CSV table of C-alpha atoms in Angstrom, one decimal:
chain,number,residue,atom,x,y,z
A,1,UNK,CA,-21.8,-5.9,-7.2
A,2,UNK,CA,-18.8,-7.8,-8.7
A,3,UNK,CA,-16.9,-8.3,-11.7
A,4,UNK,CA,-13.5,-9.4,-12.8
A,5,UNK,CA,-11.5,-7.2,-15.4
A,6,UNK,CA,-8.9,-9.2,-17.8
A,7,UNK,CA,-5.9,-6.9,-19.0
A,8,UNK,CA,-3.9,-8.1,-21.6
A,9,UNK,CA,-0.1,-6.7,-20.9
A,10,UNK,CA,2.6,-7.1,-23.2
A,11,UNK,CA,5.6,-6.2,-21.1
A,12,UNK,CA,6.7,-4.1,-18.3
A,13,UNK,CA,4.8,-1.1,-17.9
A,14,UNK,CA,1.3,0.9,-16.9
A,15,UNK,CA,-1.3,0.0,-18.4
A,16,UNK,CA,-4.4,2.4,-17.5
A,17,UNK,CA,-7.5,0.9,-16.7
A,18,UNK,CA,-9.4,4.4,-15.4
A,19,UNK,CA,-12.2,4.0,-18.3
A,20,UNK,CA,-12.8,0.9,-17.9
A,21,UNK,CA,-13.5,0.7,-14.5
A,22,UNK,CA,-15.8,3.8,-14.8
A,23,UNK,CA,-18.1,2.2,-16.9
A,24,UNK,CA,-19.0,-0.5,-14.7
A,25,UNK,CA,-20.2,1.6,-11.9
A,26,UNK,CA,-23.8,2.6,-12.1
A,27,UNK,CA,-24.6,6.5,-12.6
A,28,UNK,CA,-25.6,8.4,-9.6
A,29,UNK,CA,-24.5,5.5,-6.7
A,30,UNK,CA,-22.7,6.2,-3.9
A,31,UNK,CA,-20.3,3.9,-2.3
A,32,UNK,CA,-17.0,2.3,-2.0
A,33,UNK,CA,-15.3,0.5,-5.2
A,34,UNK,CA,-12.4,-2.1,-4.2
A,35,UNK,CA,-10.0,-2.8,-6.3
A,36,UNK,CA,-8.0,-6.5,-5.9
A,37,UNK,CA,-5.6,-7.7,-8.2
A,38,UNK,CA,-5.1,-11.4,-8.4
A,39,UNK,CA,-1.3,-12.0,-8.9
A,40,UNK,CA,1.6,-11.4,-7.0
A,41,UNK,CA,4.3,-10.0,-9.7
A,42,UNK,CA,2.2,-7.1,-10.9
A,43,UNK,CA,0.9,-4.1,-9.0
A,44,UNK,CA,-1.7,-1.1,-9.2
A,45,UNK,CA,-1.6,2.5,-8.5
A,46,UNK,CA,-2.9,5.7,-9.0
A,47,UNK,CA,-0.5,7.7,-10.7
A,48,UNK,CA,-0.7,11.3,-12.6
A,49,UNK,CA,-2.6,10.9,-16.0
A,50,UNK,CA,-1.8,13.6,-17.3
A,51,UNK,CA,2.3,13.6,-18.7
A,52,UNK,CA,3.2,10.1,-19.7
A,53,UNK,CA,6.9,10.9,-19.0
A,54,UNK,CA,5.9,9.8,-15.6
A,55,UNK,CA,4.8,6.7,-15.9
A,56,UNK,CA,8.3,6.3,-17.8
A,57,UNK,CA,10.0,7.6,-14.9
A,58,UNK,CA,8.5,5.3,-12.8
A,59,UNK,CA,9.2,2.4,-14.5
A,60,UNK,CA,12.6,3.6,-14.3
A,61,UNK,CA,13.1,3.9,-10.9
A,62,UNK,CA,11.5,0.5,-9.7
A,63,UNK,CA,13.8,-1.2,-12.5
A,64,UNK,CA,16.8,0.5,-10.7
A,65,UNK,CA,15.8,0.1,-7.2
A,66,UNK,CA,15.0,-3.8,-8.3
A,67,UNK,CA,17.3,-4.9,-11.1
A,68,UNK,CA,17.0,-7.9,-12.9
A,69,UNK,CA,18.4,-11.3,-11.0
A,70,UNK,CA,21.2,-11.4,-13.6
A,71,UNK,CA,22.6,-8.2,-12.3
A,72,UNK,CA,25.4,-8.6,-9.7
A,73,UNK,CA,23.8,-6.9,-6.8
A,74,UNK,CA,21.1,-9.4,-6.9
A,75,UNK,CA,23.3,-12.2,-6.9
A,76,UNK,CA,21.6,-13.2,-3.0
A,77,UNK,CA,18.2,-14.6,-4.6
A,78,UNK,CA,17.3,-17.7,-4.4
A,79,UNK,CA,14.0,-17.7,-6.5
A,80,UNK,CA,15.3,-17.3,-10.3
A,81,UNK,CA,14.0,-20.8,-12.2
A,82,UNK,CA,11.0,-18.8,-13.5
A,83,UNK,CA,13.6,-16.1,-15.0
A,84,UNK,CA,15.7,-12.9,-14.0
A,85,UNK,CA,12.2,-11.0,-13.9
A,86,UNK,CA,10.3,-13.2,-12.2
A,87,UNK,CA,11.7,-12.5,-8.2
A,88,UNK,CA,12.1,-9.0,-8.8
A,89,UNK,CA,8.7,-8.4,-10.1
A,90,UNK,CA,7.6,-10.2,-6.8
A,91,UNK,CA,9.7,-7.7,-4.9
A,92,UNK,CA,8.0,-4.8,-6.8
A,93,UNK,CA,4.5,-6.4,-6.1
A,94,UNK,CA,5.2,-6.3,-2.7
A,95,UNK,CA,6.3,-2.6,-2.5
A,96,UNK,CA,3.6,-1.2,-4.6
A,97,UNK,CA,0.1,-1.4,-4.1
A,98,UNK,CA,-2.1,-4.8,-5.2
A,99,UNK,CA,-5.5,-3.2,-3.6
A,100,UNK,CA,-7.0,0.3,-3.9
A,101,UNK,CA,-10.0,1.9,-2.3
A,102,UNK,CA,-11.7,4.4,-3.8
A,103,UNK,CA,-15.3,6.2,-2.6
A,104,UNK,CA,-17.6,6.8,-4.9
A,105,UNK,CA,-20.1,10.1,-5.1
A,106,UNK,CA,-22.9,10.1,-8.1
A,107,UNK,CA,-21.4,7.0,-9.7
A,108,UNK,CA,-18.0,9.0,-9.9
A,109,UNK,CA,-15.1,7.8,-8.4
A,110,UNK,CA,-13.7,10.4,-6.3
A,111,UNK,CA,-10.3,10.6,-8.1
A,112,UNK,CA,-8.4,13.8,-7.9
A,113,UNK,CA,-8.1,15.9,-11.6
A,114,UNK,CA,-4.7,14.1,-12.3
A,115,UNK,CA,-5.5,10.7,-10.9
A,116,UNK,CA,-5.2,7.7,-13.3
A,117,UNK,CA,-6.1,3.6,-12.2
A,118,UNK,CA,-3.2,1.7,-13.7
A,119,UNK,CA,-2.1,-1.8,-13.7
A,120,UNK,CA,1.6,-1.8,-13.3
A,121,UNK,CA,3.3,-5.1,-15.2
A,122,UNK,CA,6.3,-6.3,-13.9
A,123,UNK,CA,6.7,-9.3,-16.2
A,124,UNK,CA,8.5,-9.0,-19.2
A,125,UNK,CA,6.3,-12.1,-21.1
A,126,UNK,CA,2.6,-11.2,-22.0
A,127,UNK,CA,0.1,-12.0,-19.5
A,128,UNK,CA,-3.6,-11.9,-19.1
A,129,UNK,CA,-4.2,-9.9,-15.4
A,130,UNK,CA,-7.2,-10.1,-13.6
A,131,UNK,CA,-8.6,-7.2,-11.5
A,132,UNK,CA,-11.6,-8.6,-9.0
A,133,UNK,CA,-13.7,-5.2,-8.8
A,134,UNK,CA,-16.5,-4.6,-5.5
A,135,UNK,CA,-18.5,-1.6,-5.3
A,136,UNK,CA,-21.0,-1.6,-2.1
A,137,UNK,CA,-23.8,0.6,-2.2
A,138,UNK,CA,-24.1,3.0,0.5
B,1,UNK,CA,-21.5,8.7,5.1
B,2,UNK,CA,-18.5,11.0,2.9
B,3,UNK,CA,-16.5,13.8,3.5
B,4,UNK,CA,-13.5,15.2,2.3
B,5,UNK,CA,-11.0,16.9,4.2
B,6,UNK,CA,-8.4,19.7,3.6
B,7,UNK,CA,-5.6,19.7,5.0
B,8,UNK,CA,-2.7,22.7,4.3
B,9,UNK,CA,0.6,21.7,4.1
B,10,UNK,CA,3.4,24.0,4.3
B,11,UNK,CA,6.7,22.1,3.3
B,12,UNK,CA,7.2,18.2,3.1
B,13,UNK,CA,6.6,15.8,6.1
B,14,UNK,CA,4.1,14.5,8.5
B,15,UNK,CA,1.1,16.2,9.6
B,16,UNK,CA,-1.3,14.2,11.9
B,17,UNK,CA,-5.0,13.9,11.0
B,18,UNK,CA,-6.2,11.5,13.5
B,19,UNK,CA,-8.0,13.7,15.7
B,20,UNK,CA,-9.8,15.5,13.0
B,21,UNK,CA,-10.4,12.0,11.2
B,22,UNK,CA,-11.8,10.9,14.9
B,23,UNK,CA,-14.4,12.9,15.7
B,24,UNK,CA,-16.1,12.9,12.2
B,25,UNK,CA,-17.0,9.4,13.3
B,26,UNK,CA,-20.5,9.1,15.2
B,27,UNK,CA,-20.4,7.2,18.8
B,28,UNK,CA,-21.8,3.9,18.8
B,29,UNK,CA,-21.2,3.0,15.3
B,30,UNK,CA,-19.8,-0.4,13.6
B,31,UNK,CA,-18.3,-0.3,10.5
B,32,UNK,CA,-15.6,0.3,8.0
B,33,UNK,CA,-13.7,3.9,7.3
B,34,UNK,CA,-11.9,4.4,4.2
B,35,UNK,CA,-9.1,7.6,3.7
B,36,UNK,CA,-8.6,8.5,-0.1
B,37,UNK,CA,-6.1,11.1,-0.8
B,38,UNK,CA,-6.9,12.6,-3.8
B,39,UNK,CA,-3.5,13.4,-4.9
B,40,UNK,CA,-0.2,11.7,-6.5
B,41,UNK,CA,2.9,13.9,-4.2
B,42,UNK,CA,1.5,12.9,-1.3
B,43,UNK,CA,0.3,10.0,0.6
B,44,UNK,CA,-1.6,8.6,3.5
B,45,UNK,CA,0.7,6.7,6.5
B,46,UNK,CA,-0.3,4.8,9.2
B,47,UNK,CA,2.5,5.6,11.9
B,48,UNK,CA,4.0,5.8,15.7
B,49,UNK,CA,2.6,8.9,17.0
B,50,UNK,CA,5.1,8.5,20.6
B,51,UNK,CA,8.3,9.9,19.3
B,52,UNK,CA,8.5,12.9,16.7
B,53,UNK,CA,11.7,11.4,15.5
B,54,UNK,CA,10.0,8.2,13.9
B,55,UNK,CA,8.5,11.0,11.6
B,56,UNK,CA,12.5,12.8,10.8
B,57,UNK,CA,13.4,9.7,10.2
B,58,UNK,CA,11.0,8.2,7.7
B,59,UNK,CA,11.1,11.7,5.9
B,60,UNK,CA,14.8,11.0,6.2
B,61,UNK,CA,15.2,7.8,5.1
B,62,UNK,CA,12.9,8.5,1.8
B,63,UNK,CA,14.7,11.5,0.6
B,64,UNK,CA,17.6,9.6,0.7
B,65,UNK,CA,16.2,6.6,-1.3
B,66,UNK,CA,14.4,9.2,-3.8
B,67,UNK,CA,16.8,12.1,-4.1
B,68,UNK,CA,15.4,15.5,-6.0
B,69,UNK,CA,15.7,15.3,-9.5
B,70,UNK,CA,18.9,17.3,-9.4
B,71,UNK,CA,21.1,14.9,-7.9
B,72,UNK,CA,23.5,13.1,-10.4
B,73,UNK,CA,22.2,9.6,-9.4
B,74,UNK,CA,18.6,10.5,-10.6
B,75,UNK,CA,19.7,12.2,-13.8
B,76,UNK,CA,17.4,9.7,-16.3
B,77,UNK,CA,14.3,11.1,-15.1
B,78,UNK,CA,12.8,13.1,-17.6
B,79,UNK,CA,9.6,14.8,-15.9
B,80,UNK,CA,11.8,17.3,-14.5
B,81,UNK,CA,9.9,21.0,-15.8
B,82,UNK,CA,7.7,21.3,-12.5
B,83,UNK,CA,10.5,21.1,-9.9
B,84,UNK,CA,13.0,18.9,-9.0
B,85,UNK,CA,10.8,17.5,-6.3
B,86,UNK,CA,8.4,16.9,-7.9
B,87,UNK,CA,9.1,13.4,-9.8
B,88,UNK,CA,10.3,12.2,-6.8
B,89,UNK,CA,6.9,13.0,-5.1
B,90,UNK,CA,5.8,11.0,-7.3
B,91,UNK,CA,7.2,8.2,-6.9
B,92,UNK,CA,6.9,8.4,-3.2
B,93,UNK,CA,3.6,8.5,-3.7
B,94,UNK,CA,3.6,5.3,-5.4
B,95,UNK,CA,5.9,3.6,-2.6
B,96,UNK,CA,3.6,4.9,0.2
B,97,UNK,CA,-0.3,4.1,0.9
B,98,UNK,CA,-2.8,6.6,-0.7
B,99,UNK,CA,-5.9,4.8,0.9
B,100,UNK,CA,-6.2,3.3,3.8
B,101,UNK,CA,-9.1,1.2,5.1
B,102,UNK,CA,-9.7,1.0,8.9
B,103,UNK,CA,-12.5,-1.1,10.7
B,104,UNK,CA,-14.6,0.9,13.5
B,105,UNK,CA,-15.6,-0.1,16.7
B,106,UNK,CA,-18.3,1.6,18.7
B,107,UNK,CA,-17.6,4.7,17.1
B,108,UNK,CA,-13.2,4.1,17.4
B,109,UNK,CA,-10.8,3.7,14.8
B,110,UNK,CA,-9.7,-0.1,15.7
B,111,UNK,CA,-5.9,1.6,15.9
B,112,UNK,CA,-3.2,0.3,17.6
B,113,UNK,CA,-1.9,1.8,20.7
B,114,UNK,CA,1.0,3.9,18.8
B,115,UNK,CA,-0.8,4.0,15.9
B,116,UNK,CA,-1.7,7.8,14.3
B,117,UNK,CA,-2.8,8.6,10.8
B,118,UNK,CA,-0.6,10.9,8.7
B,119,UNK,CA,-0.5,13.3,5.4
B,120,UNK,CA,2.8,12.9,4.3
B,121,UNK,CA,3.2,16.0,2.0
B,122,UNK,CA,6.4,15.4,-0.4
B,123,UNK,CA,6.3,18.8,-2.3
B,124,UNK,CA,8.0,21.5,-0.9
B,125,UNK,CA,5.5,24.3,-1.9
B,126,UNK,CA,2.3,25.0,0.4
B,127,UNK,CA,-0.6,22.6,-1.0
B,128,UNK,CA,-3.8,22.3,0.1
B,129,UNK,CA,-4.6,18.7,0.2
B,130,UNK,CA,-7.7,16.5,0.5
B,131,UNK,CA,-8.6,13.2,1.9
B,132,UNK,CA,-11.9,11.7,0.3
B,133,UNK,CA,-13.3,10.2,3.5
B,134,UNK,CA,-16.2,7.1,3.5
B,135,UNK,CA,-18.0,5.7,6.3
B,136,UNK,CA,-20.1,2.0,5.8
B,137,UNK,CA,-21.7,1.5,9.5
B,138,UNK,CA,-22.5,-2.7,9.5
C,1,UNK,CA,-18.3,-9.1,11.2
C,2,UNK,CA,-15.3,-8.4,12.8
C,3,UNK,CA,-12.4,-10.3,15.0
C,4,UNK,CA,-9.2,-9.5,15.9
C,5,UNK,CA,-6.8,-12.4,14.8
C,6,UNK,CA,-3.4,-13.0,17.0
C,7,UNK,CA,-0.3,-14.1,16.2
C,8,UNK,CA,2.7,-15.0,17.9
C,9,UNK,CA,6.1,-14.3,16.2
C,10,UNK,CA,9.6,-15.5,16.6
C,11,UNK,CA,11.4,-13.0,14.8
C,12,UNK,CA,11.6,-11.6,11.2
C,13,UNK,CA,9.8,-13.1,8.6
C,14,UNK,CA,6.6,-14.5,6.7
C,15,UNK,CA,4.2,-15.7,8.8
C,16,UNK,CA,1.4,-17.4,6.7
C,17,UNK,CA,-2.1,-16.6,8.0
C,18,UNK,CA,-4.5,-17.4,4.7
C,19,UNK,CA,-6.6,-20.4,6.2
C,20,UNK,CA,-7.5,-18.8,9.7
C,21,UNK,CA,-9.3,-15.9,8.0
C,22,UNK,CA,-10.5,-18.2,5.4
C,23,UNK,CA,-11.9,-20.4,7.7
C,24,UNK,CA,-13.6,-17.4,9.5
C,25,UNK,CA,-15.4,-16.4,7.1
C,26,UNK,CA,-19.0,-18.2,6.3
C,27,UNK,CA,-20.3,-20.0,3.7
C,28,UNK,CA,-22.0,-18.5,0.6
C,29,UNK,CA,-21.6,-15.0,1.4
C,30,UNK,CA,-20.7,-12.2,-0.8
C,31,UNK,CA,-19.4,-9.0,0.4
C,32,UNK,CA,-15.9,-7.3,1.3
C,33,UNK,CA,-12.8,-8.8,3.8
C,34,UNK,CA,-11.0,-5.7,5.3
C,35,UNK,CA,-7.4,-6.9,7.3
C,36,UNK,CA,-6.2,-4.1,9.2
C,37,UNK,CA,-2.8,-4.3,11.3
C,38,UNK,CA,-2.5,-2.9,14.8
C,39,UNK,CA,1.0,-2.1,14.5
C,40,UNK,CA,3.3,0.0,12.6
C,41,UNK,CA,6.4,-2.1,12.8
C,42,UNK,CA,5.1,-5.3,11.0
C,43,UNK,CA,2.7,-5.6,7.7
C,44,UNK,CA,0.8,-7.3,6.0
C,45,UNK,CA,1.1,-9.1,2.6
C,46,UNK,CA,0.0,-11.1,0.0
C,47,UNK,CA,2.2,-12.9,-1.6
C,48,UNK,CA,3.4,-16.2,-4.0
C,49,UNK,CA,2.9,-19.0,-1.3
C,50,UNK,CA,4.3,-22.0,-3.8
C,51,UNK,CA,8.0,-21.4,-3.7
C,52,UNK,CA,9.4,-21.0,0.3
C,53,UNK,CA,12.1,-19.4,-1.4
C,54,UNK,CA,10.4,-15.9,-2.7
C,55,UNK,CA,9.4,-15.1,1.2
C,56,UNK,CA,13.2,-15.6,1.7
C,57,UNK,CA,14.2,-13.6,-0.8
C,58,UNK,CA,11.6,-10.8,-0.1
C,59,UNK,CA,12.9,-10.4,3.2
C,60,UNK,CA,16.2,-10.3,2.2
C,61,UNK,CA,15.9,-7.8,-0.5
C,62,UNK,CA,14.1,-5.8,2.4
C,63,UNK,CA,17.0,-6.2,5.0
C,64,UNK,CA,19.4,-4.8,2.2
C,65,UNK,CA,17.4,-1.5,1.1
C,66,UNK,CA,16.5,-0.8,5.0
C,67,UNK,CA,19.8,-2.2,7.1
C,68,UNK,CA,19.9,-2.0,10.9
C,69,UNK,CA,20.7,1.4,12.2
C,70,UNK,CA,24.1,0.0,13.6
C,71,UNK,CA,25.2,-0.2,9.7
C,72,UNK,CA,27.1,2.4,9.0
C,73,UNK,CA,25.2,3.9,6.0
C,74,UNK,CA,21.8,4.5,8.2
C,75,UNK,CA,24.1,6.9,10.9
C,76,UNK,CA,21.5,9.4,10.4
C,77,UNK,CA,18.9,7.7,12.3
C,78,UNK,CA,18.1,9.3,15.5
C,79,UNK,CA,15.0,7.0,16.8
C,80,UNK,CA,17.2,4.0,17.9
C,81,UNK,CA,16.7,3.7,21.7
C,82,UNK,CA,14.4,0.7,21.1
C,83,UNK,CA,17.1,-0.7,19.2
C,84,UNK,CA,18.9,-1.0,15.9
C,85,UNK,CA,16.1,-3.1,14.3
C,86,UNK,CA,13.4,-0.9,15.4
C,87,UNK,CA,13.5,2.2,13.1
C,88,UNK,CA,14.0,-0.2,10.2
C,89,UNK,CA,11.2,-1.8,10.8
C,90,UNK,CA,9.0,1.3,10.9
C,91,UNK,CA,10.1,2.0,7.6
C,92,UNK,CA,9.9,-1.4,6.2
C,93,UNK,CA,6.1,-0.9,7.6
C,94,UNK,CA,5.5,2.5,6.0
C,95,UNK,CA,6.5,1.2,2.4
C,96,UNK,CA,4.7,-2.7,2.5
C,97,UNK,CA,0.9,-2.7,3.4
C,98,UNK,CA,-0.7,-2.2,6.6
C,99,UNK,CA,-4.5,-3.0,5.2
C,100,UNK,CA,-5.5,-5.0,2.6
C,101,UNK,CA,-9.0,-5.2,0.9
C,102,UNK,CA,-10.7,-8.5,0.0
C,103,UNK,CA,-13.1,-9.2,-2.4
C,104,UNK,CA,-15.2,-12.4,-1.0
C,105,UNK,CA,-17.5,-14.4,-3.5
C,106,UNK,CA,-19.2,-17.4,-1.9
C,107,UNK,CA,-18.1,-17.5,1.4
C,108,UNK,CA,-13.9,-17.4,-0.6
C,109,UNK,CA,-11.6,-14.6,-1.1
C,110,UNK,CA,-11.1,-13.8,-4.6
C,111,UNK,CA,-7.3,-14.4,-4.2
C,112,UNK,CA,-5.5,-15.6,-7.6
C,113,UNK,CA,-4.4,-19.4,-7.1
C,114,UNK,CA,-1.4,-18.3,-5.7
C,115,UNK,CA,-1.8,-15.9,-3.5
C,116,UNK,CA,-1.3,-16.3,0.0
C,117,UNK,CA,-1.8,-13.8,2.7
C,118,UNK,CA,1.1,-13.0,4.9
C,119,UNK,CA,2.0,-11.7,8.2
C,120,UNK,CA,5.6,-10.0,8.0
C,121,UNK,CA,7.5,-9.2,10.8
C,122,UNK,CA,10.2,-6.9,11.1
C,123,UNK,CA,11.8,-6.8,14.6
C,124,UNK,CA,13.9,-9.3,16.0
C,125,UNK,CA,12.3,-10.3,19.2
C,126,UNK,CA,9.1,-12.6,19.6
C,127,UNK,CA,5.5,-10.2,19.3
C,128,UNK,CA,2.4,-10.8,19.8
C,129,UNK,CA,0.3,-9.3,16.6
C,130,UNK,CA,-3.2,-8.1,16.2
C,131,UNK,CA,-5.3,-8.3,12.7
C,132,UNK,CA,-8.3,-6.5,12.5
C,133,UNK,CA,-11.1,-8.1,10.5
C,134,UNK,CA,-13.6,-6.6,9.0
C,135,UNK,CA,-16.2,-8.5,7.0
C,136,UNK,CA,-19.4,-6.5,5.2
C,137,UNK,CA,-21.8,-8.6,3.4
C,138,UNK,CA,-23.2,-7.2,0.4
């Protein structure tokens, strides 16, 4: 079983996606879901749902750990035509996940109580993200 | 085929699961293994099981790149009331794999020579901690 | 389904491997592509394969947060018998992916149009790597 989820983003952030993806699994199958997200500057994770100073927090560190091109410690990149987000939301993609596995018991996904499914945006302009979903039937 | 293991951790670092993880797999089968840790301090690591060091060192190496929350460099973090290791786990936890997917072989993890599966615990109170575990034989 | 793809490497970098699993894959099928990497001092990635100059930059920005253990500022280290690039790249490999799961429609991985998949290597001197591959049909 397949599907492809379209998340509208408007700017960096996490966007959660927990819901949604819920709803497409079928009650009482077991299985494994796959998560696979089809772009290269954006990212998903599982992340606490429950404070949303976290998900600020996080956004904070990443931006720190990857500033902007435009900042002077980034001055060695070579890839900035597409703007001063664009490389270091690659870099960020690369570090954080861009596929999740997740078994599934009853039609649940077997997410721990505080476990969230977000789609991280790096880019600062809106996109439309696509999230190829698999679930395989035990 | 699922399980969930629990694991108790008692301080951050690496504890080795492979052995357990091992012999919940039946002889003779093909297939694909999936590890889901059902937490967000803590995460799943593929990594050298030769020389304990490897482990100091990666321990070492991200405490230093995510200091506690009462270092002066991580001042702007704001989910602070639950310890100051706490938002750092966190973000460890997004850095650092929480699922891991593994083909089998005739009942073996298809594992490199030097490769051993870890929980890397990043809270410094005791936790118990579990790892959803699937099983698809071909 | 599975193989084990290998691949010779002459030191660090992005190693593009996208059309040999493609092409191992058959027509029409639908199901799940699992890539698994036998070692722990390389990964596996997928990443933008238009501009040559994002791998660049990826493995510079990489090189920077994780220096040799002869730089001055990674003195803790105490794993460095196998050399000053070899505990770095253990750590590059415990925060970029080791697995990555593929949704396959039609005998094609679901990648966006452009994603590539990547082998990245982290030590210096030439390797011979092993990928796992994993196919389930659905």
């Amino acid at each position: 079983m397949q599907c492809v989820f379209k998340i509208r983003t408007d700017g960096p952030g996490l966007y959660e996606v927990t819901d949604e993806v819920a709803h497409w699994l079928e009650a009482d199958q077991n299985g494994l879901l796959t998560l696979f997200l089809r772009h290269t500057s954006a990212s998903l994770l599982i992340q606490e749902n429950a404070d949303p100073d976290v998900q600020a927090d996080l956004s904070a560190f990443f931006d720190r750990l990857v500033p902007d091109a435009d900042d002077p410690s980034m001055g060695y990149l070579r890839h900035t035509l597409e703007g001063p987000d664009d490389m270091p939301a690659h870099i960020k993609a690369a570090m954080l996940p861009m596929t999740l596995s997740i078994p599934v018991s009853q039609g649940s996904m077997m997410l721990g109580p505080w476990q969230g499914i977000y789609l991280f945006e790096h880019r600062t302009a809106p996109h439309t993200r696509q999230i190829a979903a698999h679930f395989a039937a035990d």
